[in-house]
PDB file of C-alpha atoms in Angstrom:
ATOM      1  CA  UNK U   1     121.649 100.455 116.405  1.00 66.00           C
ATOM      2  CA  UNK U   2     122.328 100.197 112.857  1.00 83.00           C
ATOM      3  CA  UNK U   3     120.240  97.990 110.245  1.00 94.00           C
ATOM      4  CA  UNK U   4     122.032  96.463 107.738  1.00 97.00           C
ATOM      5  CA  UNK U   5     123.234  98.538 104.895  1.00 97.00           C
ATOM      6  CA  UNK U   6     123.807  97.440 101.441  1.00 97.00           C
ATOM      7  CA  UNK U   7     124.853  99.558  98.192  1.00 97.00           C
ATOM      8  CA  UNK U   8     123.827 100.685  95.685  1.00 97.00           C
ATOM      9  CA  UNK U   9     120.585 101.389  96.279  1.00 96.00           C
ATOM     10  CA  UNK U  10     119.976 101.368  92.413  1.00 97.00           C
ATOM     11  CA  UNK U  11     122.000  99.973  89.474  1.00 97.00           C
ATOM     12  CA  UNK U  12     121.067 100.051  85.814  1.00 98.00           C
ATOM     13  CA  UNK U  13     123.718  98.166  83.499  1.00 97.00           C
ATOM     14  CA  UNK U  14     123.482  96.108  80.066  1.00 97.00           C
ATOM     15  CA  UNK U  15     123.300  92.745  79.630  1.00 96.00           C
ATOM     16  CA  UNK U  16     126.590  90.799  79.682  1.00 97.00           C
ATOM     17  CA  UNK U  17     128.035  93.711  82.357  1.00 97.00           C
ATOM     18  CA  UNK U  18     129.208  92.530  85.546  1.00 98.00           C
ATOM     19  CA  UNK U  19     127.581  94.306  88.036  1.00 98.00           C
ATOM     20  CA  UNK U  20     128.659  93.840  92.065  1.00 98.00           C
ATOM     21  CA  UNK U  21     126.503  94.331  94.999  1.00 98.00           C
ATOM     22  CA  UNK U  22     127.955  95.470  98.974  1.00 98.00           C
ATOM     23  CA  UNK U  23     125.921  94.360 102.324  1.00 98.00           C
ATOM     24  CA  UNK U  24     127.396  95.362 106.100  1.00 97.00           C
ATOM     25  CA  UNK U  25     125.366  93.271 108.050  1.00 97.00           C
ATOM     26  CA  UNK U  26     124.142  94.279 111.698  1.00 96.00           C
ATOM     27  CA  UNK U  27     127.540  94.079 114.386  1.00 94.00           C
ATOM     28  CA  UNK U  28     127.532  91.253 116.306  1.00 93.00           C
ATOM     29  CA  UNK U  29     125.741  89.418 113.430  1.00 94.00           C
ATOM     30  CA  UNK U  30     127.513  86.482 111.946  1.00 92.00           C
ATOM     31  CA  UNK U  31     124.749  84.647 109.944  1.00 94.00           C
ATOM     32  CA  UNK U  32     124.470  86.538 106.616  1.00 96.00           C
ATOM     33  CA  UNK U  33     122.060  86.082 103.678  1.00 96.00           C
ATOM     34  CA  UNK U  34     121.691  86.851  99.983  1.00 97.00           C
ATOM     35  CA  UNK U  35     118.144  86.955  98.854  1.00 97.00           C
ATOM     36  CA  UNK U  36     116.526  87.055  95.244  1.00 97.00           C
ATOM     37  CA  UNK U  37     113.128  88.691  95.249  1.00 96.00           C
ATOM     38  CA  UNK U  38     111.134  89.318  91.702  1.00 95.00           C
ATOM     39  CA  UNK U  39     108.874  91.791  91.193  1.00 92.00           C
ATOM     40  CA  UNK U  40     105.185  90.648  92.734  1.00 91.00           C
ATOM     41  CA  UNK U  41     107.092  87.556  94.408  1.00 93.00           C
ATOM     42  CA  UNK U  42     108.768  86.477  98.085  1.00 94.00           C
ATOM     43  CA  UNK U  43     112.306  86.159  98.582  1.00 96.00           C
ATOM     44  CA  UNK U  44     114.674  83.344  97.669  1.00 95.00           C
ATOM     45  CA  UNK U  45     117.431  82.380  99.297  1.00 95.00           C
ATOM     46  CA  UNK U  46     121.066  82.681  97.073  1.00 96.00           C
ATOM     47  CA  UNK U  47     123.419  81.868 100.123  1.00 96.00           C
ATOM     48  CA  UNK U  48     123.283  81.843 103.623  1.00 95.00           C
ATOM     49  CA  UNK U  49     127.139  82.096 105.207  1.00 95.00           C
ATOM     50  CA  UNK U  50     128.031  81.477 108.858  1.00 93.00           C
ATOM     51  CA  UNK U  51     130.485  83.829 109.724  1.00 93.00           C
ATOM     52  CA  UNK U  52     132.976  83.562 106.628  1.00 93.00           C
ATOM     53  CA  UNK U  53     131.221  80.275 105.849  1.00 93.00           C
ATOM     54  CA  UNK U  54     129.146  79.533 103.320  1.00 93.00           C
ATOM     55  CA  UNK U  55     126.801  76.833 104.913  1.00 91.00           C
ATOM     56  CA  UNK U  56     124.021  77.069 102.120  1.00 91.00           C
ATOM     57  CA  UNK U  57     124.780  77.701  98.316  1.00 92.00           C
ATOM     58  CA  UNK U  58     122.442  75.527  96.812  1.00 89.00           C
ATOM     59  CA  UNK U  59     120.250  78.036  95.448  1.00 91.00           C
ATOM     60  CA  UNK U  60     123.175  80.092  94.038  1.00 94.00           C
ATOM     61  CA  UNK U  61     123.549  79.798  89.611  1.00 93.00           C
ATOM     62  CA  UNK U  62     127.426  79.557  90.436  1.00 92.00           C
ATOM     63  CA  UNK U  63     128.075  79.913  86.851  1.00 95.00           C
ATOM     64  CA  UNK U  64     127.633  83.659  87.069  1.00 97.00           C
ATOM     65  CA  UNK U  65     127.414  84.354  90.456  1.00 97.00           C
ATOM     66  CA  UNK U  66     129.746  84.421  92.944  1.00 97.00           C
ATOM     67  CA  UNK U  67     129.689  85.645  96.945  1.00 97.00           C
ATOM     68  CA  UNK U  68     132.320  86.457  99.299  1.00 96.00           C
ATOM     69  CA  UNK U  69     132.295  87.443 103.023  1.00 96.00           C
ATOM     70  CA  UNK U  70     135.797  87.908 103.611  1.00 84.00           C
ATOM     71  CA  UNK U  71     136.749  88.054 107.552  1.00 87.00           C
ATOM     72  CA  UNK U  72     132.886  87.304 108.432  1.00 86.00           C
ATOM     73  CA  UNK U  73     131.590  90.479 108.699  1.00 93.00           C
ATOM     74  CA  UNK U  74     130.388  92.598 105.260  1.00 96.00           C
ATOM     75  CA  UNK U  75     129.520  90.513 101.882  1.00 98.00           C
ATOM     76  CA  UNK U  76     130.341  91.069  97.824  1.00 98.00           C
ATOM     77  CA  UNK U  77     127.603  89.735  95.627  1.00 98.00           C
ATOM     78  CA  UNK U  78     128.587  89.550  92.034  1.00 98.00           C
ATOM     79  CA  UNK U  79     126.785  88.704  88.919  1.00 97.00           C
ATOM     80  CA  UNK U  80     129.168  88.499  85.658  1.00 97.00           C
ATOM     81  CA  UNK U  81     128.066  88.339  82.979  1.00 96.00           C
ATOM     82  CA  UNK U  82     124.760  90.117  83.781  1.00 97.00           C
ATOM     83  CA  UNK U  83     121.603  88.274  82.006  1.00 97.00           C
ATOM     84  CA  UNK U  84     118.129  90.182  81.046  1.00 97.00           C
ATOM     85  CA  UNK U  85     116.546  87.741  83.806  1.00 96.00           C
ATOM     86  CA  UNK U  86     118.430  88.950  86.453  1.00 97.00           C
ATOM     87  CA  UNK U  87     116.807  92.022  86.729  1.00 97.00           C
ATOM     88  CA  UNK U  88     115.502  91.968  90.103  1.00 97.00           C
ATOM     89  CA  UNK U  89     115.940  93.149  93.868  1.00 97.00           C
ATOM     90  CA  UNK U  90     119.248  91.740  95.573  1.00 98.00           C
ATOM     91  CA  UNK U  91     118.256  91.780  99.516  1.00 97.00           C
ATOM     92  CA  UNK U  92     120.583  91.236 102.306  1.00 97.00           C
ATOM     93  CA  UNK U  93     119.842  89.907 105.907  1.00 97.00           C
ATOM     94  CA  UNK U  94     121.316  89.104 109.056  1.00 96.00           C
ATOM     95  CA  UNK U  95     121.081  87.539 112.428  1.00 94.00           C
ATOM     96  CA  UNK U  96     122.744  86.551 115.614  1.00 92.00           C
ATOM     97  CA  UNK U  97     123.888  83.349 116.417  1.00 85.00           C
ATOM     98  CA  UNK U  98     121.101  80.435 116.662  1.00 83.00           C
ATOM     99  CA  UNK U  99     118.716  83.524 115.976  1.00 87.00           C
ATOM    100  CA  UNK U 100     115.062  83.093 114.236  1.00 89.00           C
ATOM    101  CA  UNK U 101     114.080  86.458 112.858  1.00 92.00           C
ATOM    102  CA  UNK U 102     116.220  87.894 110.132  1.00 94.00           C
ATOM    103  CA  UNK U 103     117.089  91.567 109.594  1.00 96.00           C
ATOM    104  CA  UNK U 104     116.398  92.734 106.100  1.00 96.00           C
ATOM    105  CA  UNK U 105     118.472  95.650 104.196  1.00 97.00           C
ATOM    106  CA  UNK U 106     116.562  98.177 102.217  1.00 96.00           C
ATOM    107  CA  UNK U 107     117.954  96.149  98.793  1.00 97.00           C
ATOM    108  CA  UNK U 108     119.317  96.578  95.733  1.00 97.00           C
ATOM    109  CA  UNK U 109     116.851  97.125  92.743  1.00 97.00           C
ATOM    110  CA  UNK U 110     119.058  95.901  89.370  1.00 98.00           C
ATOM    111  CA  UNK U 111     117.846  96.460  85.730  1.00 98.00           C
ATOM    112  CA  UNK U 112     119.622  94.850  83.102  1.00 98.00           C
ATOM    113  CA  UNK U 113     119.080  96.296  79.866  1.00 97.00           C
TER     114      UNK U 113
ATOM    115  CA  UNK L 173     110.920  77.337  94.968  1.00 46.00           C
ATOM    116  CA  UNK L 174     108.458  78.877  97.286  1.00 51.00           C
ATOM    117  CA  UNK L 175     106.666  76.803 100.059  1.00 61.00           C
ATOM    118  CA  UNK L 176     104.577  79.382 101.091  1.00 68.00           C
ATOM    119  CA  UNK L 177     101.091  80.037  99.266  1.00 82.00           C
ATOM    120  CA  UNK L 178      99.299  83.316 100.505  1.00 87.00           C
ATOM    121  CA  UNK L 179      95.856  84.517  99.318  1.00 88.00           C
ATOM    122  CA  UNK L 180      94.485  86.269  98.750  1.00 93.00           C
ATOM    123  CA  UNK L 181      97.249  87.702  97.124  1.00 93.00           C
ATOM    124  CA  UNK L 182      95.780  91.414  97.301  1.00 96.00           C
ATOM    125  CA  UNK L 183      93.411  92.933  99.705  1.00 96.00           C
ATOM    126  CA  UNK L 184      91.561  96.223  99.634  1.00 97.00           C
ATOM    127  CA  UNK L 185      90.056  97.067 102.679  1.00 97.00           C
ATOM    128  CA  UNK L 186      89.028 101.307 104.189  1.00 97.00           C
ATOM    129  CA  UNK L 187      90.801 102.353 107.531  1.00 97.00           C
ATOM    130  CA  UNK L 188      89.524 101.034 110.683  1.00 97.00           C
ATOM    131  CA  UNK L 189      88.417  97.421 108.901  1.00 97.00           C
ATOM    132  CA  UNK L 190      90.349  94.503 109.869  1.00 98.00           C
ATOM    133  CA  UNK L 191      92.198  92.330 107.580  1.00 97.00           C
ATOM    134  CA  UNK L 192      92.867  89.009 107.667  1.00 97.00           C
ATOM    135  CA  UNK L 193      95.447  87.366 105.421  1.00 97.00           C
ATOM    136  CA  UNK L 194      96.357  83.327 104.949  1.00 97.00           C
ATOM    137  CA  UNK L 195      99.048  81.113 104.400  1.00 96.00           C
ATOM    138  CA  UNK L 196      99.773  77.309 103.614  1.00 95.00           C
ATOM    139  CA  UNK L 197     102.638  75.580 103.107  1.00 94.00           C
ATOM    140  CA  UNK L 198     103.675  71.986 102.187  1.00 92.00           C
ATOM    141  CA  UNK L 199     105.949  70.358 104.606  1.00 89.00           C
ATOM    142  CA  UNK L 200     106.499  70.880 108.558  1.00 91.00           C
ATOM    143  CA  UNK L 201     107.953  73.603 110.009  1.00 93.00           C
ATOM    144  CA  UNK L 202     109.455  74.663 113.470  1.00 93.00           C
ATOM    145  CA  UNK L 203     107.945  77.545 113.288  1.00 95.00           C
ATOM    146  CA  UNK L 204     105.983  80.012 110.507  1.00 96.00           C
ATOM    147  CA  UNK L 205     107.466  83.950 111.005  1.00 96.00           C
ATOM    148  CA  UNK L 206     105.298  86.932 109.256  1.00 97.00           C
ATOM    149  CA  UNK L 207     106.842  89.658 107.686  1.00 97.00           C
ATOM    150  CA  UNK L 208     106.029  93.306 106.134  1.00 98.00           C
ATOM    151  CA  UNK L 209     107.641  94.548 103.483  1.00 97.00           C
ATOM    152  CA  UNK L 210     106.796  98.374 102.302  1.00 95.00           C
ATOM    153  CA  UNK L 211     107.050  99.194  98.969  1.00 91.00           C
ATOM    154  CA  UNK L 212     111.144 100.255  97.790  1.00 86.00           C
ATOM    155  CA  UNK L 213     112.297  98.894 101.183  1.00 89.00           C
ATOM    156  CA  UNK L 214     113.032  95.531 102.921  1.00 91.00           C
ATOM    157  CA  UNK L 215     111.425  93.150 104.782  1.00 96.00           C
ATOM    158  CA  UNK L 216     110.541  93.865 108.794  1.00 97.00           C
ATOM    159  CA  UNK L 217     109.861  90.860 111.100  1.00 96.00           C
ATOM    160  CA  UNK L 218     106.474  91.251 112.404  1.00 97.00           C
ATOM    161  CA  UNK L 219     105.997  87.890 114.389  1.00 97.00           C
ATOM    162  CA  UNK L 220     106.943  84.156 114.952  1.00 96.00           C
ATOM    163  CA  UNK L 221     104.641  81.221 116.234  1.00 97.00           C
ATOM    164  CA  UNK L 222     106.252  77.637 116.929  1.00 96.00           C
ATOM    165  CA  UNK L 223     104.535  74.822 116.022  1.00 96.00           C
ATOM    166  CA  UNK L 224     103.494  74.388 118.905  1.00 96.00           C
ATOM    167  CA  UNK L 225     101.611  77.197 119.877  1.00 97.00           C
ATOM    168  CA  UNK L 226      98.103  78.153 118.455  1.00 97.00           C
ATOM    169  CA  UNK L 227      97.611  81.849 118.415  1.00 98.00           C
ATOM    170  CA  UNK L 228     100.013  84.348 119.320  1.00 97.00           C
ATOM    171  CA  UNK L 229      99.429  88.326 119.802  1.00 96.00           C
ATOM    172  CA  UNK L 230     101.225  91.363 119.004  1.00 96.00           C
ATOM    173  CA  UNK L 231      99.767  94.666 119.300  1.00 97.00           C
ATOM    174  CA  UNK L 232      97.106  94.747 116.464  1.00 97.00           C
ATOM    175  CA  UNK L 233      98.475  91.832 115.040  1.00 98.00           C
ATOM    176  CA  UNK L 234      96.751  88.073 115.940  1.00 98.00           C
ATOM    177  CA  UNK L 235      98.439  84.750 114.176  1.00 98.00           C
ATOM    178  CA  UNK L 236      97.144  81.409 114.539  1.00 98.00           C
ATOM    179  CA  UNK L 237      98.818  78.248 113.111  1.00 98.00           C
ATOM    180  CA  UNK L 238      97.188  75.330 112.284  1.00 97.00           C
ATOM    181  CA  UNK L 239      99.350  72.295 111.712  1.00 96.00           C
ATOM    182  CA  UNK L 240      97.277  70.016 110.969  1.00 96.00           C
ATOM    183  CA  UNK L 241      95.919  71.805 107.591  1.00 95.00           C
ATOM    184  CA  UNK L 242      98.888  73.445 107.606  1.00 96.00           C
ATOM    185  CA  UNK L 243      97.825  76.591 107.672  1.00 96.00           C
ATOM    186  CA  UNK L 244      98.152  80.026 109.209  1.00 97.00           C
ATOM    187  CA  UNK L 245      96.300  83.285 109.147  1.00 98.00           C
ATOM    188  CA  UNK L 246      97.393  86.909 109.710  1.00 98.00           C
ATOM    189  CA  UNK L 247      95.226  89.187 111.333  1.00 98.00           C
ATOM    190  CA  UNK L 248      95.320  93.123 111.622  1.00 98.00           C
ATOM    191  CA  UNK L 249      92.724  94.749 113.532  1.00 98.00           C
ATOM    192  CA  UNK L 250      91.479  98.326 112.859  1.00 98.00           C
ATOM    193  CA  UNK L 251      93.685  99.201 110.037  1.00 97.00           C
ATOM    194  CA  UNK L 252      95.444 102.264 109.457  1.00 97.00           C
ATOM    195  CA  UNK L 253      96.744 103.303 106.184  1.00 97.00           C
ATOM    196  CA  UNK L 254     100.163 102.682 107.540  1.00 96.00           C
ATOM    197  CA  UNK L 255      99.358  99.340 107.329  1.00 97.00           C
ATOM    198  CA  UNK L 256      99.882  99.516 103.656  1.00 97.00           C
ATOM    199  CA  UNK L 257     102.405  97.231 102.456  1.00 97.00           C
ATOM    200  CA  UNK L 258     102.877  93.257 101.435  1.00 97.00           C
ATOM    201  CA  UNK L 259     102.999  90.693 103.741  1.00 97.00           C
ATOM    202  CA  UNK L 260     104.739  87.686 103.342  1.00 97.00           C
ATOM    203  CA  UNK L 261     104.892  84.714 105.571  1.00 96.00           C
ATOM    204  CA  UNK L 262     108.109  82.212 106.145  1.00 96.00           C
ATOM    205  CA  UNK L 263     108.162  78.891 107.478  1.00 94.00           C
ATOM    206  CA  UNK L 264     111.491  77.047 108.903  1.00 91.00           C
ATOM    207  CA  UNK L 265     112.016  73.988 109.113  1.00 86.00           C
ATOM    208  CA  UNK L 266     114.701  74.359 111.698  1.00 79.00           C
ATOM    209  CA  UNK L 267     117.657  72.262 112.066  1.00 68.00           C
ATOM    210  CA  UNK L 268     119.525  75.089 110.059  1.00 68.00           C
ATOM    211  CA  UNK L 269     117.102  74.865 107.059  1.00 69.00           C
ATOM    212  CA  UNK L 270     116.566  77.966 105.194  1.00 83.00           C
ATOM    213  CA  UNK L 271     113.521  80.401 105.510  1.00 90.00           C
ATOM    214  CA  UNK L 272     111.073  79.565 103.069  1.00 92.00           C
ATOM    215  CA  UNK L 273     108.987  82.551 102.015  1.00 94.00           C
ATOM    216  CA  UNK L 274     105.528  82.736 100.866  1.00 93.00           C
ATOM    217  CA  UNK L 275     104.507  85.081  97.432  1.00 93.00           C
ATOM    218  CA  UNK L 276     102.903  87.772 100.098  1.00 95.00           C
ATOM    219  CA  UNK L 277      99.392  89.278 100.323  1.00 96.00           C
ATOM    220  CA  UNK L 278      99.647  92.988  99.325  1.00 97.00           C
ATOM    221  CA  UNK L 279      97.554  95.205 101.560  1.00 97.00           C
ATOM    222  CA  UNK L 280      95.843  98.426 100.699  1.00 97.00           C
ATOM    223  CA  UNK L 281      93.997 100.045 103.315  1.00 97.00           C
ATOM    224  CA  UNK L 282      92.226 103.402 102.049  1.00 96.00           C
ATOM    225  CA  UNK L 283      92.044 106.706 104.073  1.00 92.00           C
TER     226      UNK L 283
END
C-alpha cells in the first residue's frame, strides 16, 4: 500500500514568493492534515479536513495561507506571500474514518530566503 | 502551542543500553500515541495507550501512562543504532480534538 505522498520534497524561494505545496493522502483515507514542524520542535496542526471539509482551521494564519482539498481526496497548501518565518517543514497526514494513528508523508522542507 | 513536554530532550546512550524517554502534558487526554520520526523523513506511529490502561508492549518498546501526574514514559530495550531518531509523543483529547504533539526526545544510540 502506498504512504502518503506529498511534493516537492524541497523548495527554496524568496521572501514575498508564493510558494504551493501537493499531499495525496493514503486511498480510502478521508481525514487529512496539514502540519507545521520547526526545526528541533513537534508538529502543529494548520488544518485538519474531513473529506472536502475543513473541520479544524484554527491554527491556520489565513491571511497568507490558504488550503484546499477539492473532491476529498489530495490537498493544495499555499503560502502567498512567503515570510522569512515560514521557513520550515510542511507535513501531511492521513487516516481512516474515526481512526487514532495518523500516517505521516515524508514532508516538505521550505527555505525562504 | 505544544501540550506535550519531553525530556530529556536528547539522549546518548551505546547499542544494547536501554533508553527510557518521558512525557507530560497539561490537560486530559483519551489517549497519549508515541511516534518516531528519522531525520529528513516523517513521523511513524509507534504506539497508543488509552487512559485507561497502564503499560502497554510492543516489541522492544514498553509505555506506561500515568494519569494522575500526567505523565508517560517511553521505553526501548537493547538499542540498536536503528533506533536513532526523535521521538515525539501526542496526546488526544478525543471527541475530534486535534493531536497535540510533544517537542520530542532525540535519540542517539552509538555503534
Amino acid at each position: 500500500e502506498a504512504g502518503v505522498v506529498q511534493s516537492p520534497r524541497y523548495k527554496i524561494i524568496e521572501k514575498k514568493q508564493p510558494v504551493a505545496f501537493w499531499c495525496n493522502p493514503i486511498s480510502g483515507h478521508n481525514t487529512l492534515y496539514w502540519y507545521l514542524q520547526n526545526l528541533g520542535q513537534g508538529p502543529e496542526l494548520l488544518i485538519r479536513y474531513e473529506n472536502e471539509e475543513a473541520v479544524d482551521d484554527s491554527q491556520l494564519p489565513k491571511d497568507r495561507f490558504s488550503a484546499e482539498r477539492l473532491k476529498g481526496v489530495d490537498s493544495t497548501l499555499k503560502i502567498q506571500p512567503a515570510e522569512l518565518g515560514d521557513s520550515a517543514v510542511y507535513l501531511c497526514a492521513s487516516s481512516p474514518a474515526g481512526g487514532e494513528t495518523q500516517y505521516f508523508g515524508p514532508g516538505t522542507r521550505l527555505l525562504v530566503l | 502551542s505544544q501540550q506535550g513536554e519531553e525530556d530529556p530532550q536528547a539522549l546518548s546512550i551505546q547499542e544494547g543500553e536501554n533508553a527510557t524517554m518521558n512525557c507530560s502534558y497539561k490537560t486530559s487526554i483519551n489517549n497519549l500515541q508515541w511516534y518516531r520520526q528519522n531525520s529528513g523523513r516523517g513521523l511513524v506511529h509507534l504506539i497508543l495507550i488509552r487512559s485507561n490502561e497502564r503499560e502497554k508492549h510492543s516489541g522492544r518498546l514498553r509505555v506506561t501512562l500515568d494519569t494522575s501526574k500526567k505523565s508517560s514514559s517511553l521505553l526501548i530495550t537493547a538499542s540498536r543504532a536503528a533506533d536513532t531518531a526523535s521521538y515525539f509523543c501526542a496526546t488526544d483529547a478525543g471527541s475530534g480534538s486535534r493531536l497535540t504533539f510533544g517537542e520530542g526526545t532525540q535519540l542517539t544510540v552509538n555503534p
